[in-house]
XYZ file of C-alpha atoms in Angstrom:
695
model
C -5.956 41.233 6.425
C -7.037 37.597 6.139
C -4.514 35.135 4.737
C -5.004 34.054 1.140
C -5.087 30.288 0.755
C -3.499 28.242 -2.032
C -6.996 27.211 -3.088
C -8.059 30.880 -3.441
C -5.032 31.612 -5.622
C -5.780 28.569 -7.783
C -9.406 29.652 -8.322
C -8.410 33.196 -9.294
C -5.723 31.886 -11.649
C -8.138 29.538 -13.393
C -10.656 32.390 -13.761
C -8.095 34.687 -15.360
C -6.957 32.014 -17.791
C -10.516 31.174 -18.852
C -11.422 34.856 -19.325
C -8.354 35.448 -21.484
C -9.100 32.354 -23.538
C -12.624 33.605 -24.238
C -11.571 37.145 -25.180
C -8.825 36.008 -27.534
C -10.446 32.797 -28.741
C -10.242 33.689 -32.434
C -6.529 34.366 -32.304
C -5.780 31.350 -30.158
C -7.814 28.739 -31.952
C -7.750 30.037 -35.542
C -5.824 27.792 -37.922
C -3.647 29.286 -40.668
C -5.333 27.038 -43.203
C -8.646 25.270 -42.727
C -8.371 21.527 -42.270
C -10.935 18.789 -42.232
C -11.647 17.770 -38.672
C -12.395 14.112 -37.995
C -15.565 13.673 -35.955
C -14.991 12.768 -32.288
C -15.569 9.097 -31.660
C -18.997 8.399 -30.259
C -19.345 6.808 -26.843
C -21.288 4.141 -28.643
C -18.415 3.270 -30.956
C -17.575 -0.385 -30.830
C -13.977 0.330 -29.817
C -12.391 -2.210 -32.150
C -8.631 -1.703 -32.005
C -8.811 -0.134 -28.559
C -6.958 -2.461 -26.158
C -8.875 -0.951 -23.219
C -12.298 -1.911 -24.600
C -13.364 -5.166 -22.965
C -16.687 -5.265 -24.844
C -14.947 -5.576 -28.214
C -12.688 -8.297 -26.812
C -15.723 -10.216 -25.544
C -17.396 -10.005 -28.925
C -14.266 -10.883 -30.870
C -13.603 -13.883 -28.632
C -17.285 -14.887 -28.426
C -17.109 -14.784 -24.635
C -20.252 -14.530 -22.561
C -18.478 -13.879 -19.273
C -16.061 -11.138 -18.259
C -14.379 -11.432 -14.855
C -12.760 -8.433 -13.185
C -10.537 -9.022 -10.171
C -9.318 -6.571 -7.558
C -6.205 -8.256 -6.205
C -3.289 -7.059 -4.086
C -1.420 -10.318 -3.472
C -2.788 -12.528 -6.266
C -5.483 -14.422 -4.352
C -8.446 -12.701 -5.992
C -6.861 -13.278 -9.392
C -6.551 -16.983 -8.596
C -10.250 -17.217 -7.722
C -11.152 -15.268 -10.867
C -9.286 -17.825 -12.948
C -10.968 -20.676 -11.056
C -14.390 -19.246 -11.827
C -13.464 -18.971 -15.496
C -12.284 -22.583 -15.557
C -15.450 -23.818 -13.866
C -17.660 -21.909 -16.305
C -15.834 -23.621 -19.153
C -15.949 -27.058 -17.555
C -19.597 -26.864 -16.482
C -21.227 -24.979 -19.333
C -18.658 -24.779 -22.108
C -18.583 -20.975 -21.721
C -15.338 -19.094 -22.243
C -14.478 -16.055 -20.160
C -12.404 -12.919 -20.412
C -10.403 -12.528 -17.176
C -9.433 -8.880 -16.734
C -7.249 -6.734 -14.551
C -9.553 -3.695 -14.163
C -6.747 -1.135 -14.339
C -6.145 -2.209 -17.943
C -9.688 -1.346 -19.102
C -12.126 1.569 -19.348
C -15.642 1.304 -17.949
C -17.640 3.851 -19.935
C -19.120 0.937 -21.898
C -20.027 -1.227 -18.910
C -23.655 -0.606 -19.857
C -23.028 -2.204 -23.273
C -22.559 -5.734 -21.922
C -24.903 -7.871 -24.085
C -28.071 -9.256 -22.495
C -26.837 -12.843 -22.815
C -23.584 -12.059 -20.982
C -22.599 -11.654 -17.341
C -19.969 -9.683 -15.419
C -18.165 -11.237 -12.447
C -16.451 -9.087 -9.810
C -13.906 -10.859 -7.589
C -12.919 -8.129 -5.172
C -10.449 -8.132 -2.292
C -10.474 -5.453 0.394
C -7.174 -3.829 1.288
C -6.006 -1.735 4.236
C -8.716 0.280 5.951
C -11.578 -0.805 3.719
C -9.884 0.384 0.531
C -9.809 -1.102 -2.967
C -6.689 -2.881 -4.115
C -4.311 -0.795 -6.199
C -5.556 -2.247 -9.487
C -9.237 -1.583 -8.644
C -8.996 2.097 -7.625
C -10.207 3.487 -10.973
C -13.035 0.955 -11.217
C -14.313 1.927 -7.774
C -14.060 5.634 -8.578
C -16.151 5.110 -11.721
C -18.806 3.141 -9.864
C -18.988 5.543 -6.908
C -18.939 8.830 -8.835
C -22.553 9.650 -9.706
C -21.342 12.199 -12.254
C -19.522 9.458 -14.181
C -21.496 8.708 -17.351
C -21.655 5.380 -19.095
C -22.156 5.298 -22.877
C -25.883 5.980 -22.494
C -25.109 9.345 -20.913
C -26.334 8.307 -17.471
C -25.009 6.619 -14.368
C -27.281 3.597 -14.806
C -26.643 -0.090 -15.487
C -30.185 -1.371 -15.988
C -30.255 -4.927 -17.262
C -26.633 -5.730 -16.374
C -26.283 -9.179 -14.822
C -23.448 -9.635 -12.355
C -21.866 -11.946 -9.774
C -19.796 -10.849 -6.757
C -17.280 -12.816 -4.717
C -15.658 -10.736 -1.973
C -12.378 -11.624 -0.302
C -11.364 -10.353 3.128
C -10.405 -11.162 6.681
C -12.839 -10.851 9.587
C -10.099 -9.680 11.905
C -10.108 -6.422 9.955
C -12.602 -3.717 10.854
C -13.763 -3.285 7.247
C -14.404 -6.924 6.419
C -15.130 -7.378 2.696
C -15.997 -3.691 2.399
C -15.119 -3.425 -1.293
C -17.048 -6.494 -2.429
C -20.076 -5.341 -0.473
C -19.766 -1.823 -1.864
C -19.568 -3.093 -5.461
C -22.709 -5.150 -4.860
C -24.588 -2.206 -3.353
C -23.521 0.256 -6.060
C -24.456 -2.072 -8.915
C -27.859 -2.749 -7.374
C -28.484 0.977 -6.931
C -27.656 1.494 -10.611
C -30.272 -1.052 -11.675
C -28.101 -4.113 -12.234
C -29.271 -7.606 -11.244
C -27.140 -9.897 -9.098
C -27.072 -13.609 -9.891
C -27.144 -15.783 -6.772
C -25.972 -14.672 -3.352
C -22.952 -12.486 -2.840
C -20.001 -14.698 -1.945
C -17.836 -13.730 1.010
C -14.520 -15.433 1.698
C -12.846 -15.112 5.094
C -9.101 -15.621 5.004
C -8.995 -15.738 8.815
C -10.751 -19.116 8.735
C -10.937 -20.819 5.355
C -11.299 -18.840 2.154
C -11.397 -22.133 0.277
C -14.360 -23.551 2.193
C -16.271 -20.275 1.927
C -15.742 -20.352 -1.827
C -16.820 -23.974 -2.153
C -19.983 -23.403 -0.103
C -20.927 -20.374 -2.165
C -20.147 -21.454 -5.716
C -22.607 -24.339 -6.099
C -25.626 -22.178 -5.321
C -24.284 -19.401 -7.501
C -23.761 -21.699 -10.489
C -27.284 -23.076 -10.092
C -28.743 -19.555 -10.205
C -26.397 -18.696 -13.085
C -27.651 -21.693 -15.067
C -31.285 -20.681 -14.628
C -30.898 -16.975 -15.372
C -28.411 -17.369 -18.235
C -30.309 -20.246 -19.830
C -27.409 -22.684 -19.923
C -27.239 -26.324 -18.913
C -24.512 -28.018 -16.949
C -22.633 -30.744 -18.778
C -21.964 -28.742 -21.915
C -18.274 -28.404 -21.128
C -15.580 -30.916 -20.307
C -12.165 -31.345 -18.743
C -9.605 -29.616 -20.904
C -5.992 -28.898 -20.102
C -4.932 -25.332 -19.389
C -1.259 -25.831 -20.209
C 1.020 -27.938 -22.370
C 4.313 -28.989 -20.738
C 7.161 -29.892 -23.063
C 10.602 -31.184 -22.123
C 13.352 -29.449 -24.083
C 16.295 -31.551 -25.229
C 18.546 -28.538 -25.620
C 18.232 -24.962 -24.520
C 20.860 -22.333 -23.670
C 21.482 -22.724 -19.959
C 21.778 -18.981 -19.415
C 18.198 -18.557 -20.708
C 16.656 -21.098 -18.335
C 14.899 -19.647 -15.283
C 16.193 -21.349 -12.148
C 14.221 -19.305 -9.636
C 14.665 -15.821 -11.040
C 11.435 -13.877 -10.673
C 11.814 -11.660 -13.741
C 13.705 -11.309 -17.017
C 15.806 -8.554 -15.470
C 16.795 -10.874 -12.635
C 17.808 -13.532 -15.174
C 19.985 -11.135 -17.138
C 21.047 -9.236 -13.996
C 20.121 -5.871 -15.447
C 18.840 -2.951 -13.417
C 15.350 -1.537 -13.662
C 12.385 -0.467 -11.579
C 11.917 -2.807 -8.641
C 8.356 -3.814 -7.797
C 6.147 -6.869 -7.383
C 7.000 -8.008 -10.907
C 10.711 -7.431 -10.480
C 11.708 -7.821 -6.797
C 14.945 -6.322 -5.561
C 17.650 -8.670 -4.183
C 18.300 -6.815 -0.938
C 21.456 -7.550 1.034
C 20.889 -8.428 4.686
C 23.055 -5.774 6.354
C 22.406 -7.057 9.856
C 20.234 -9.695 11.503
C 19.776 -10.912 15.041
C 17.577 -12.899 17.387
C 15.172 -10.722 19.368
C 14.001 -13.328 21.865
C 16.259 -14.127 24.786
C 18.235 -17.286 25.413
C 15.907 -19.978 26.714
C 12.839 -18.762 24.817
C 10.705 -21.408 23.130
C 10.328 -19.347 19.983
C 12.359 -17.262 17.561
C 11.887 -13.684 16.395
C 14.120 -12.353 13.635
C 15.211 -8.737 13.270
C 16.655 -8.102 9.807
C 17.942 -4.917 8.218
C 17.552 -4.964 4.441
C 19.810 -2.727 2.373
C 18.031 -0.583 -0.246
C 20.813 1.914 -0.964
C 21.110 2.557 -4.696
C 17.968 0.545 -5.511
C 15.668 3.498 -6.075
C 13.309 2.068 -3.441
C 11.956 4.552 -0.923
C 9.540 3.907 1.907
C 7.508 5.644 4.576
C 6.711 4.632 8.125
C 3.814 2.177 8.150
C 4.554 0.693 4.711
C 4.867 -3.056 4.137
C 7.752 -5.049 2.728
C 7.059 -8.164 0.669
C 9.453 -11.079 1.183
C 9.729 -13.634 -1.632
C 10.648 -16.982 -0.027
C 11.347 -20.347 -1.569
C 10.014 -23.721 -0.434
C 12.091 -25.891 1.927
C 14.216 -28.729 0.567
C 12.202 -31.536 2.166
C 8.914 -30.450 0.571
C 10.527 -30.024 -2.844
C 11.935 -33.556 -2.596
C 8.564 -34.871 -1.415
C 6.739 -33.505 -4.454
C 9.438 -34.674 -6.860
C 9.128 -38.213 -5.463
C 5.321 -38.195 -5.408
C 5.227 -37.070 -9.038
C 7.905 -39.547 -10.125
C 10.167 -36.706 -11.250
C 13.073 -37.078 -8.851
C 15.249 -38.666 -11.503
C 14.730 -35.825 -13.960
C 14.226 -32.908 -11.619
C 16.673 -30.771 -13.600
C 15.117 -31.479 -16.993
C 14.386 -28.219 -18.817
C 10.707 -27.707 -19.590
C 8.641 -25.151 -21.434
C 5.010 -24.437 -20.558
C 2.500 -22.980 -23.004
C -0.996 -21.750 -22.209
C -3.658 -23.422 -24.311
C -6.009 -20.494 -23.657
C -4.017 -17.331 -22.798
C -7.208 -15.370 -22.161
C -8.195 -17.855 -19.471
C -4.961 -19.056 -17.963
C -1.610 -17.323 -18.196
C 1.555 -19.260 -17.449
C 1.989 -18.103 -13.827
C 5.790 -17.994 -13.784
C 8.685 -17.428 -16.195
C 9.718 -20.195 -18.578
C 11.637 -22.177 -19.715
C 12.525 -23.641 -16.353
C 12.937 -27.019 -14.645
C 10.642 -29.311 -12.659
C 12.605 -28.735 -9.452
C 12.616 -24.968 -9.935
C 8.845 -24.820 -10.321
C 8.382 -26.747 -7.088
C 11.023 -24.810 -5.167
C 10.437 -21.239 -6.297
C 7.214 -20.794 -8.205
C 4.246 -22.686 -6.706
C 2.961 -22.923 -3.139
C 3.492 -26.604 -2.363
C 3.487 -25.918 1.403
C -0.116 -24.723 1.520
C -2.762 -27.008 3.015
C -4.122 -29.222 0.224
C -7.475 -27.942 -1.030
C -10.540 -30.173 -0.928
C -11.521 -29.481 -4.536
C -8.000 -30.239 -5.709
C -8.092 -33.704 -4.135
C -11.110 -34.625 -6.220
C -9.307 -33.607 -9.409
C -6.231 -35.673 -8.555
C -8.083 -38.808 -7.461
C -8.280 -40.118 -11.039
C -4.472 -40.379 -11.127
C -4.223 -42.561 -8.017
C -1.734 -45.468 -8.114
C -4.328 -47.929 -6.771
C -8.078 -48.042 -5.894
C -7.471 -47.524 -2.181
C -5.662 -44.245 -2.834
C -8.424 -43.115 -5.185
C -11.101 -43.865 -2.603
C -9.070 -42.019 0.052
C -8.993 -38.814 -1.987
C -12.624 -39.055 -3.125
C -13.762 -39.427 0.471
C -11.896 -36.293 1.500
C -13.237 -34.433 -1.519
C -16.886 -35.237 -0.835
C -16.930 -35.304 2.974
C -16.407 -31.737 4.173
C -16.331 -32.695 7.861
C -13.790 -35.462 7.312
C -11.609 -33.115 5.283
C -11.792 -30.459 7.995
C -11.007 -32.875 10.827
C -8.050 -34.483 9.100
C -6.472 -32.425 6.324
C -7.319 -28.928 7.531
C -6.735 -29.554 11.246
C -3.658 -31.628 10.482
C -2.262 -28.932 8.134
C -1.325 -31.547 5.544
C 0.354 -30.349 2.372
C -0.501 -31.885 -1.001
C 2.613 -34.059 -1.115
C 1.836 -35.428 2.354
C -1.794 -36.171 1.450
C -0.730 -38.089 -1.637
C 1.781 -40.055 0.438
C -0.842 -40.870 3.065
C -3.323 -41.936 0.380
C -0.744 -44.303 -1.075
C 0.117 -45.738 2.351
C 3.558 -44.099 2.669
C 5.134 -42.956 5.931
C 5.291 -39.146 5.898
C 7.692 -39.109 8.855
C 10.503 -40.461 6.707
C 12.720 -38.275 4.612
C 11.076 -38.690 1.171
C 13.001 -40.700 -1.415
C 11.943 -42.549 -4.568
C 12.318 -45.802 -2.620
C 9.839 -44.960 0.157
C 7.391 -42.840 -1.836
C 4.795 -44.155 -4.300
C 4.809 -42.259 -7.599
C 1.517 -40.940 -8.976
C 0.882 -40.408 -12.701
C -0.320 -36.827 -12.343
C 0.489 -34.779 -15.470
C 2.634 -31.798 -14.559
C 0.247 -29.396 -16.284
C -2.399 -30.417 -13.713
C 0.020 -29.499 -10.922
C 0.624 -26.084 -12.502
C -3.136 -25.544 -12.860
C -4.052 -26.774 -9.375
C -1.425 -25.225 -7.086
C -1.373 -21.431 -6.727
C 1.705 -19.318 -7.362
C 4.050 -18.925 -4.388
C 3.263 -15.399 -3.230
C 5.315 -12.886 -1.254
C 4.608 -12.583 2.461
C 4.093 -9.034 3.718
C 5.380 -7.569 6.966
C 4.981 -4.147 8.516
C 8.227 -2.207 8.237
C 9.588 -1.604 11.732
C 11.769 1.431 10.985
C 11.471 5.034 9.877
C 13.211 6.341 6.748
C 13.955 9.515 8.710
C 16.435 7.505 10.797
C 17.225 4.681 8.362
C 16.867 6.012 4.788
C 18.937 3.214 3.260
C 17.554 0.228 5.155
C 14.209 -1.436 5.773
C 13.887 -3.071 9.180
C 11.858 -6.250 9.460
C 10.523 -7.875 12.641
C 9.112 -11.390 12.227
C 8.239 -14.027 14.799
C 9.085 -17.428 13.338
C 5.916 -19.421 12.730
C 6.018 -22.862 14.313
C 3.055 -24.508 15.961
C 1.525 -27.922 16.628
C -1.255 -29.268 14.451
C -4.492 -30.636 15.892
C -4.319 -34.423 16.418
C -6.488 -36.480 14.066
C -6.918 -40.036 12.833
C -4.060 -39.638 10.343
C -1.447 -38.158 12.652
C -0.484 -37.210 16.169
C 0.287 -33.529 16.786
C 3.261 -32.422 14.722
C 5.100 -29.195 14.111
C 3.910 -26.975 11.272
C 6.308 -24.351 9.943
C 5.656 -21.039 8.209
C 7.379 -20.867 4.841
C 8.636 -17.281 4.867
C 9.594 -16.828 8.517
C 11.591 -20.056 8.575
C 13.220 -18.957 5.320
C 14.228 -15.747 7.114
C 15.504 -17.750 10.078
C 17.691 -19.814 7.734
C 19.118 -16.618 6.255
C 19.756 -15.196 9.727
C 21.662 -18.305 10.817
C 23.733 -18.376 7.640
C 24.452 -14.643 7.670
C 25.765 -14.839 11.244
C 27.620 -18.117 10.807
C 25.336 -19.825 13.321
C 24.315 -23.465 13.385
C 20.603 -24.086 13.664
C 19.851 -26.358 16.648
C 17.486 -29.273 16.239
C 14.067 -29.229 17.871
C 15.085 -31.948 20.327
C 17.904 -29.851 21.758
C 17.570 -28.106 25.103
C 15.769 -24.796 25.303
C 18.943 -23.365 26.808
C 20.690 -23.594 23.458
C 21.732 -20.290 21.928
C 19.968 -19.025 19.896
C 16.491 -20.281 20.752
C 14.687 -23.305 19.310
C 14.879 -23.396 15.556
C 13.216 -25.007 12.606
C 14.957 -28.059 11.141
C 13.883 -26.958 7.660
C 16.593 -26.186 5.145
C 16.259 -23.799 2.214
C 18.320 -23.051 -0.872
C 18.998 -19.546 0.427
C 21.922 -18.997 -1.943
C 19.298 -18.337 -4.639
C 19.299 -19.221 -8.326
C 22.822 -19.585 -9.664
C 24.132 -18.370 -6.302
C 22.802 -14.882 -7.057
C 21.683 -14.290 -3.475
C 25.081 -14.591 -1.822
C 28.035 -12.330 -2.460
C 31.126 -11.981 -0.255
C 29.319 -13.967 2.454
C 26.443 -11.486 2.435
C 23.023 -12.989 1.772
C 20.285 -11.324 -0.249
C 16.513 -11.632 -0.091
C 14.125 -10.698 -2.944
C 11.822 -7.920 -1.716
C 9.407 -5.307 -2.954
C 7.521 -2.482 -1.286
C 3.778 -2.110 -0.756
C 2.402 1.291 0.165
C 0.109 1.690 3.160
C -2.242 4.338 4.514
C -1.161 3.447 8.057
C 0.364 6.829 8.906
C 0.908 9.192 11.817
C -0.972 12.500 11.810
C 1.145 15.218 10.229
C 0.578 17.492 13.210
C 2.613 16.329 16.250
C 0.226 18.197 18.557
C -2.415 15.507 17.985
C -2.247 12.733 20.622
C -1.433 9.243 19.409
C -2.491 5.967 21.057
C -0.938 2.734 19.777
C -1.882 -0.819 20.747
C 0.631 -3.423 19.595
C 1.031 -6.730 21.433
C 3.775 -9.078 20.266
C 5.171 -8.276 16.845
C 2.189 -5.999 16.405
C 4.600 -3.437 17.846
C 6.673 -3.539 14.641
C 5.092 -0.581 12.789
C 4.931 1.418 16.019
C 8.696 1.191 16.403
C 8.782 2.971 13.031
C 6.142 5.465 14.234
C 8.141 6.341 17.349
C 11.348 6.663 15.312
C 9.483 9.023 12.990
C 8.578 11.234 15.937
C 12.127 11.030 17.316
C 13.523 12.301 14.009
C 11.005 15.157 13.982
C 11.827 15.967 17.603
C 15.540 16.214 16.831
C 14.894 18.678 14.022
C 12.423 20.692 16.093
C 14.764 20.952 19.083
C 17.637 21.983 16.871
C 15.537 24.649 15.169
C 13.300 25.912 17.982
C 15.209 25.256 21.169
C 14.613 23.152 24.304
C 10.890 23.955 24.587
C 10.071 22.849 21.044
C 8.113 19.793 22.200
C 6.123 21.525 24.919
C 2.850 21.626 22.966
C 3.199 18.179 21.391
C 0.487 15.645 22.017
C 1.203 12.516 24.030
C 2.432 9.374 22.280
C 1.217 6.315 24.168
C 2.092 2.700 23.397
C 0.336 -0.293 24.975
C 2.544 -3.333 24.489
C 2.206 -6.922 25.617
C 4.299 -10.092 25.557
C 4.815 -13.176 27.695
C 7.796 -12.273 29.889
C 9.960 -9.190 30.312
C 13.129 -11.288 30.215
C 12.116 -13.527 27.299
C 10.248 -11.877 24.431
C 10.201 -8.146 25.205
C 10.933 -6.764 21.732
C 13.458 -3.928 21.442
C 13.557 -3.674 25.232
C 16.765 -1.656 25.184
C 15.455 0.971 22.734
C 12.270 2.284 24.354
C 13.947 4.150 27.251
C 16.098 6.020 24.741
C 13.021 7.074 22.762
C 11.327 8.218 25.982
C 14.306 10.409 26.794
C 14.573 11.936 23.330
C 10.861 12.739 23.256
C 11.132 14.452 26.639
C 8.440 12.376 28.287
C 5.891 12.781 25.489
C 6.304 9.074 24.786
C 4.902 6.696 27.392
C 4.908 2.911 27.233
C 2.613 0.579 29.201
C 3.674 -3.093 29.248
C 1.644 -6.186 30.062
C 3.609 -9.404 30.730
C 1.050 -12.185 30.697
C 3.225 -14.942 32.144
C 4.869 -13.200 35.058
C 3.593 -11.312 38.128
C 1.721 -9.192 38.900
C -1.506 -11.023 38.077
C -5.090 -9.982 38.655
C -6.548 -10.565 42.147
C -8.240 -13.724 40.859
C -4.917 -15.006 39.502
C -5.734 -14.445 35.830
C -3.268 -12.905 33.376
C -2.962 -9.235 32.555
C -3.173 -8.186 28.910
C -2.988 -4.870 27.060
C -6.747 -4.351 27.278
C -6.458 -4.446 31.062
C -3.820 -1.715 30.972
C -6.011 0.360 28.684
C -8.874 0.059 31.157
C -6.584 1.250 33.920
C -5.674 4.291 31.810
C -9.236 5.049 30.760
C -9.216 8.422 32.559
C -6.501 9.673 30.213
C -7.524 7.770 27.077
C -11.090 9.094 27.065
C -10.222 12.820 27.056
C -7.402 12.234 24.551
C -9.893 10.784 22.072
C -12.942 12.946 22.787
C -11.211 16.279 23.351
C -7.767 15.894 21.827
C -9.046 14.043 18.718
C -6.384 11.402 19.280
C -5.481 8.935 16.568
C -5.851 5.342 17.798
C -3.877 2.592 16.060
C -4.237 -1.135 16.647
C -1.886 -3.750 15.238
C -1.552 -7.360 16.281
C -0.010 -10.604 15.144
C -1.771 -13.034 12.824
C 0.219 -14.802 10.071
C 1.252 -11.205 9.285
C 0.823 -7.970 11.186
C -2.708 -6.616 10.870
C -3.106 -2.924 11.566
C -5.726 -0.256 11.280
C -6.514 3.181 12.609
C -9.685 3.741 14.613
């Protein structure tokens, strides 16, 4: 007798229920006393009073533009707000900036003829929409989904698309391209070219190159003329003479963090995770650092799966906070309490909690360590302390090549650019005495500099082995800038990884060596940057245990459920991080299987192959001591192939050996595993964060 599936049972059950409902419909649906039934709202109803109806909000606010953003880390939202600001400045048009998960799209076909819809869409994971754009994409893709007209058509809709992605991913800008294609197929008309931003190179430059042509086409099609708007402030900053100290945000990321009350921990309320253990993964004498940290999540309610990502919320280093305070002339009142109000909440929300202080904003809330944007320099030029400084900024703003050769290649932060423009020496520790103060209103700083975002890292552990801890593997970012007319090569430091390194040193009672010290120092070379790692009000240190604000981000980067399917993993450098979690996942399953089914339980398992590469086996071989143990526990099903690029053996011509060379050597086994065994192939490598996808 054939087995009955769950799906079969479900179909039969539904059939029985529907038949019963029909036969006994009078008894089921009859009311004891007739009541007047209100007519169902028509799809064409204007939706006034419905907070999910963006059309009614556009009409009520007299807005001709609605901008939807699909954003995972906040970047797409930032560009959506920039587009709204530019529409207001150029044409005097106000916009409704919307998170798509907060709205319904049945009335997308009701957008008035004189209005336009912008889609600013990031691509996430393996060509997937961001979490907040899932429903929007389902509505657009589902041909059975009906708009208010009763069809799946958007004839006459005018739209603009700016896609955000990274070319190192296989599915570069897949969501933005898909939105464009779907809208066109439904009869909508795109204004201008589709914009595509590449975060691997320069999202900012891609945006700047695209927007001018788009706005020109927008002006012609929408019948508006440039010059109808004007510069208006987004925020009003007010210094408060008195305010209860306990209600002032000093770096807390949420109201719950301020009041120290428990709740659900997520991107809006990160969890202060205690660092249970941390250590240096590179060997003594290495030129770089790699931090292994184990983050305690016991009792937090946070759960994770192998392949998920952990978001680390860093702060800015002391020297850059001081630099900005001096440049803005605020060093003397850095602790003054300020409140910030949005002058147009529909356009620009206050991006961080208030009231707060000047120093707190610069340390915890805005990204002052990012490379200064070219457009931003033009905005700030009018506040220059002298004509030479103004000309300096205007030149960089208008000359793309000069900006690229100096600011971009030199990795200059905003504070450094303003110092250079004023003729200050950026090599000195910034003080009010050696730094020229600019008269830039603080609301312009809040408007111009993006929010300091969390940095995401692939979790390098499995919850099957470590249910109460998230393991993190991060190489500390430190590199030399490209020499240019403004500066010789100089070290550039990653914000989050050097923050982690500071925590690691403090947690272990270690002293960070200076860059000039010998490479034989223990631990390896370190960043001279210092951070306020104790957190706001000392909340991130307790009994000499340091805490780091974190939150979890789900991933689709998963092992096949069936262990019989072969797995091939390619992870050079810290790209191996998620695969450590993958192997641990299989080890946990193997232990259970052996205990339940005996010594031959793994006999029919597929092979688990890892191709790993680093510089030297005795310098930066990550988790070197663990892999043999995993091989033993998996009874030979796990095999690891290592390429050490800076030690013998080399190729016959003397060139280095990398993971791709090892894969070519193993092609006789890889080919059949993929073609016949339907192997899953995973690739993950190091960029500013680990980038991974399944082939």
